[in-house]
Amino acid sequence: MKQENLVIYVLSDSIGETGEQVAKAGISQFNIEDYEIRRFPFITEKSQIEEIMIEAKEEKAVIVFTMVVEDLRNLLIEAAGKANIPVIDIMTPIINSMGSAIGMSPRREPGLIRRLDEKYFKKVEAIEFAVKYDDGKDPRGLKKADIVLVGISRTSKTPLSMYLAHKNLKVANVPLVPEVNPPKELFEVNPKKIIGLTTNPLKLIEIRQERLKALGLKHEANYASMERILAEIDYAEKIMKKVNCPVIDVSCKAVEESASIILEIFKEIGYKFNNGVSKY
């Protein structure tokens, strides 16, 4: 037997996307070609429910809903029962089963999944930013960054940039090399969002020698010599003093520890991050 002219109302205290997708998935399992889905998002008042019930009864509609606010859910079920309208509660069975399984009570706040999605996309954006403006690739990113890291080679600039990106912060980093002048943009950004990274020369020799070994090069290369490293550190210190930024010694610190120190520095000086934009 074919069901013709089926009308499905999707009610939600958020945008109703979940309810609509579930309704479409359900209806696809039946031999119904002529149907209509109408979405009613952001239901927050009893009067809205009452008005929708009148229309639903006239159209002999089926109601699918994803109300997580308990008072509204109970109102809807009661009103639908009085009007003899079939209702399908999508969220409650899932929430109750999960609550029993994990031993927690639900928050019952509408729109949480959308907020989580927004957070995810901000993280992706921050990671893409860190990759794009890593190692001084494009100095134009310095003015867009929440945090700018500067330091000589092998002072954890890239790992720190990526770690902080996972906290939704846009980080650019600039290598300081004696033979290359820093980009002019470095001296144009707010110095309070710049962090200098330094390290112990002896520790740096070990790290650079391991790097050379991995590349199949000799340990005696200038890159890993004490004379070269001291020259680089001296040059970097002069640049850091010029921009007047805080300096962190990353010698014996894990990336997580260095990142925590950086965030604490910003907290102490009152530098705030607001949706990826740093400000005072």
Coordinates of C-alpha atoms in Angstrom, one line a residue:
M1 CA 0.0 0.0 0.0
K2 CA 1.3 3.4 -1.0
Q3 CA 1.2 6.4 1.4
E4 CA 0.5 9.6 -0.5
N5 CA 1.1 13.3 0.5
L6 CA 2.9 12.6 3.7
V7 CA 3.9 15.7 5.6
I8 CA 6.6 15.5 8.3
Y9 CA 7.2 18.4 10.7
V10 CA 10.6 18.6 12.2
L11 CA 10.7 20.6 15.5
S12 CA 13.8 21.5 17.3
D13 CA 15.1 23.9 20.0
S14 CA 18.2 24.3 17.9
I15 CA 18.4 24.4 14.0
G16 CA 16.7 21.0 13.5
E17 CA 19.3 19.6 11.0
T18 CA 19.7 16.3 12.9
G19 CA 15.9 15.8 13.0
E20 CA 15.6 16.4 9.3
Q21 CA 18.4 14.0 8.4
V22 CA 17.0 11.3 10.5
A23 CA 13.5 11.8 9.0
K24 CA 15.0 11.5 5.5
A25 CA 16.9 8.4 6.4
G26 CA 13.7 6.9 7.9
I27 CA 11.4 7.7 5.0
S28 CA 13.9 6.3 2.5
Q29 CA 13.1 2.8 3.9
F30 CA 9.5 3.1 2.7
N31 CA 7.9 3.2 -0.7
I32 CA 6.9 6.8 -0.4
E33 CA 7.6 9.2 -3.2
D34 CA 5.3 12.1 -2.4
Y35 CA 6.3 13.6 0.9
E36 CA 7.3 16.9 2.3
I37 CA 9.5 17.8 5.3
R38 CA 9.1 21.1 7.0
R39 CA 11.6 22.3 9.6
F40 CA 10.6 24.4 12.6
P41 CA 13.9 25.5 14.3
F42 CA 14.5 27.4 17.5
I43 CA 11.4 26.4 19.3
T44 CA 11.6 28.2 22.7
E45 CA 8.0 29.1 23.7
K46 CA 4.8 27.2 24.5
S47 CA 2.9 29.4 22.1
Q48 CA 5.1 28.2 19.2
I49 CA 4.3 24.6 20.0
E50 CA 0.6 25.4 20.2
E51 CA 0.5 27.1 16.8
I52 CA 2.4 24.3 15.1
M53 CA 0.0 21.7 16.6
I54 CA -2.9 23.4 14.9
E55 CA -1.2 23.3 11.5
A56 CA 0.0 19.7 12.0
K57 CA -3.5 18.5 12.9
E58 CA -5.0 20.1 9.8
E59 CA -2.4 18.5 7.5
K60 CA -2.4 15.2 9.3
A61 CA 1.4 15.5 9.7
V62 CA 3.8 13.3 11.6
I63 CA 6.0 15.2 14.0
V64 CA 9.7 14.3 14.4
F65 CA 11.5 16.3 17.1
T66 CA 14.9 16.8 18.7
M67 CA 14.0 18.9 21.8
V68 CA 16.6 18.5 24.5
V69 CA 15.0 21.1 26.9
E70 CA 12.9 18.9 29.0
D71 CA 10.0 21.3 29.7
L72 CA 9.6 22.0 26.0
R73 CA 9.8 18.3 25.2
N74 CA 7.1 17.4 27.7
L75 CA 4.9 20.3 26.4
L76 CA 5.2 19.0 22.9
I77 CA 4.4 15.4 23.8
E78 CA 1.4 16.5 25.8
A79 CA 0.0 18.8 23.1
A80 CA 0.5 16.2 20.4
G81 CA -1.3 13.6 22.5
K82 CA -4.3 15.9 23.0
A83 CA -4.4 16.6 19.2
N84 CA -3.9 12.9 18.4
I85 CA -0.8 13.7 16.3
P86 CA 1.9 11.0 16.0
V87 CA 5.3 12.1 17.4
I88 CA 8.8 10.6 17.2
D89 CA 11.3 11.6 19.9
I90 CA 14.8 11.2 18.4
M91 CA 17.0 12.5 21.1
T92 CA 15.6 11.2 24.4
P93 CA 16.3 7.4 23.8
I94 CA 19.9 8.2 22.8
I95 CA 20.5 10.6 25.7
N96 CA 18.9 8.2 28.3
S97 CA 20.9 5.2 27.0
M98 CA 24.2 7.2 26.9
G99 CA 23.5 8.6 30.4
S100 CA 23.0 5.1 31.8
A101 CA 26.1 3.7 30.0
I102 CA 28.5 6.5 31.1
G103 CA 26.9 7.3 34.5
M104 CA 26.4 11.0 33.8
S105 CA 23.5 13.4 33.6
P106 CA 22.9 15.2 30.3
R107 CA 23.3 19.0 30.0
R108 CA 20.1 19.4 28.0
E109 CA 21.3 22.5 26.2
P110 CA 20.2 23.0 22.6
G111 CA 22.8 23.7 19.9
L112 CA 25.8 22.1 21.6
I113 CA 26.8 20.0 18.5
R114 CA 26.9 23.1 16.4
R115 CA 29.2 24.8 18.9
L116 CA 31.5 21.8 18.9
D117 CA 31.6 21.9 15.1
E118 CA 32.6 25.6 15.2
K119 CA 35.4 24.8 17.7
Y120 CA 36.6 22.0 15.4
F121 CA 36.7 24.3 12.3
K122 CA 38.5 27.0 14.3
K123 CA 41.2 24.4 15.2
V124 CA 41.5 23.3 11.6
E125 CA 41.9 27.0 10.6
A126 CA 44.6 27.5 13.2
I127 CA 46.5 24.4 12.1
E128 CA 46.4 25.6 8.5
F129 CA 47.6 29.0 9.6
A130 CA 50.6 27.4 11.4
V131 CA 51.6 25.4 8.4
K132 CA 51.2 28.4 6.0
Y133 CA 53.3 30.8 8.1
D134 CA 55.8 28.3 9.5
D135 CA 59.5 29.1 9.4
G136 CA 59.0 32.6 8.0
K137 CA 57.5 31.4 4.7
D138 CA 55.3 34.4 4.4
P139 CA 56.0 37.4 6.8
R140 CA 52.5 38.9 6.0
G141 CA 51.1 36.3 8.4
L142 CA 52.9 38.0 11.4
K143 CA 50.3 40.7 11.6
K144 CA 47.4 38.2 11.5
A145 CA 48.9 35.9 14.1
D146 CA 47.8 35.6 17.7
I147 CA 51.4 34.6 18.7
V148 CA 54.7 35.1 16.9
L149 CA 57.6 32.8 17.9
V150 CA 61.2 33.8 17.0
G151 CA 64.4 31.8 17.6
I152 CA 67.3 30.1 16.0
S153 CA 67.1 26.7 14.3
R154 CA 66.1 23.7 16.5
T155 CA 64.4 25.7 19.3
S156 CA 61.0 24.0 18.8
K157 CA 59.4 26.8 16.9
T158 CA 57.4 24.5 14.6
P159 CA 56.3 21.9 17.3
L160 CA 55.2 24.8 19.5
S161 CA 53.3 26.5 16.7
M162 CA 51.4 23.2 16.0
Y163 CA 50.7 22.5 19.6
L164 CA 49.3 26.0 20.2
A165 CA 47.3 25.7 17.0
H166 CA 45.5 22.7 18.6
K167 CA 44.3 25.2 21.2
N168 CA 42.8 27.3 18.4
L169 CA 45.6 29.9 18.4
K170 CA 47.0 31.2 15.1
V171 CA 50.8 31.1 15.5
A172 CA 53.5 32.2 13.0
N173 CA 57.2 31.7 13.6
V174 CA 60.4 33.3 12.3
P175 CA 63.9 31.8 12.2
L176 CA 66.7 34.1 13.3
V177 CA 69.8 33.6 11.1
P178 CA 72.8 36.0 11.3
E179 CA 73.1 36.1 7.5
V180 CA 69.4 37.0 6.9
N181 CA 67.7 40.2 8.2
P182 CA 64.4 39.5 10.0
P183 CA 61.3 40.6 8.0
K184 CA 60.3 44.2 8.5
E185 CA 56.9 43.0 9.6
L186 CA 58.4 41.6 12.7
F187 CA 59.1 45.1 13.9
E188 CA 55.6 46.3 13.0
V189 CA 53.6 43.8 15.0
N190 CA 52.7 44.4 18.7
P191 CA 55.8 43.3 20.6
K192 CA 53.7 41.9 23.4
K193 CA 52.5 39.0 21.2
I194 CA 56.1 38.0 20.3
I195 CA 57.9 35.2 22.2
G196 CA 61.6 34.6 21.9
L197 CA 62.9 31.0 22.1
T198 CA 66.5 30.2 23.2
T199 CA 68.3 27.1 24.4
N200 CA 71.5 25.9 26.0
P201 CA 74.4 25.7 23.5
L202 CA 75.6 22.3 24.7
K203 CA 72.0 20.9 24.3
L204 CA 71.7 22.5 20.9
I205 CA 75.0 20.9 19.7
E206 CA 73.5 17.4 20.6
I207 CA 70.3 18.2 18.8
R208 CA 72.0 19.5 15.7
Q209 CA 74.4 16.6 15.5
E210 CA 71.5 14.2 15.6
R211 CA 69.9 16.2 12.8
L212 CA 73.0 16.0 10.7
K213 CA 73.3 12.3 11.4
A214 CA 69.7 11.8 10.2
L215 CA 70.6 13.7 7.0
G216 CA 73.7 11.6 6.5
L217 CA 76.1 14.5 7.0
K218 CA 79.2 14.8 9.1
H219 CA 79.1 16.0 12.7
E220 CA 81.8 18.5 12.0
A221 CA 79.6 20.7 9.8
N222 CA 79.5 24.3 10.8
Y223 CA 75.8 24.0 11.6
A224 CA 76.7 22.0 14.7
S225 CA 79.8 23.8 15.8
M226 CA 80.0 25.6 19.1
E227 CA 81.3 28.8 17.5
R228 CA 78.4 28.9 15.0
I229 CA 75.8 28.2 17.7
L230 CA 77.1 30.9 20.0
A231 CA 77.1 33.4 17.1
E232 CA 73.5 32.5 16.3
I233 CA 72.4 32.8 20.0
D234 CA 74.2 36.1 20.3
Y235 CA 72.5 37.4 17.1
A236 CA 69.1 36.1 18.2
E237 CA 69.4 37.8 21.7
K238 CA 70.1 41.2 20.0
I239 CA 66.9 40.8 17.8
M240 CA 64.8 39.8 20.8
K241 CA 66.0 42.8 22.8
K242 CA 65.3 45.0 19.8
V243 CA 61.6 43.9 19.7
N244 CA 61.5 43.8 23.5
C245 CA 59.9 40.4 23.9
P246 CA 59.9 37.8 26.6
V247 CA 62.4 35.0 26.1
I248 CA 61.9 31.3 27.1
D249 CA 64.7 28.8 27.5
V250 CA 63.4 25.6 25.9
S251 CA 66.6 23.5 26.6
C252 CA 65.1 20.9 29.0
K253 CA 61.4 21.5 28.4
A254 CA 58.8 19.4 26.7
V255 CA 56.7 21.2 24.1
E256 CA 53.7 21.1 26.4
E257 CA 55.7 22.8 29.2
S258 CA 57.0 25.5 26.9
A259 CA 53.4 26.1 25.6
S260 CA 52.1 26.4 29.1
I261 CA 54.7 29.0 30.0
I262 CA 53.9 31.0 26.8
L263 CA 50.2 31.0 27.7
E264 CA 50.9 32.0 31.2
I265 CA 53.0 35.0 30.0
F266 CA 50.1 36.2 27.9
K267 CA 47.8 35.8 30.8
E268 CA 50.0 37.8 33.2
I269 CA 50.4 40.7 30.7
G270 CA 46.6 40.7 30.0
Y271 CA 46.9 39.6 26.4
K272 CA 43.6 38.0 25.5
F273 CA 42.5 35.8 22.6
N274 CA 39.0 36.4 21.3
N275 CA 37.9 34.0 18.6
G276 CA 41.4 33.8 17.2
V277 CA 42.0 37.5 17.4
S278 CA 44.4 38.7 20.0
K279 CA 43.8 42.0 21.7
Y280 CA 44.1 44.0 24.9

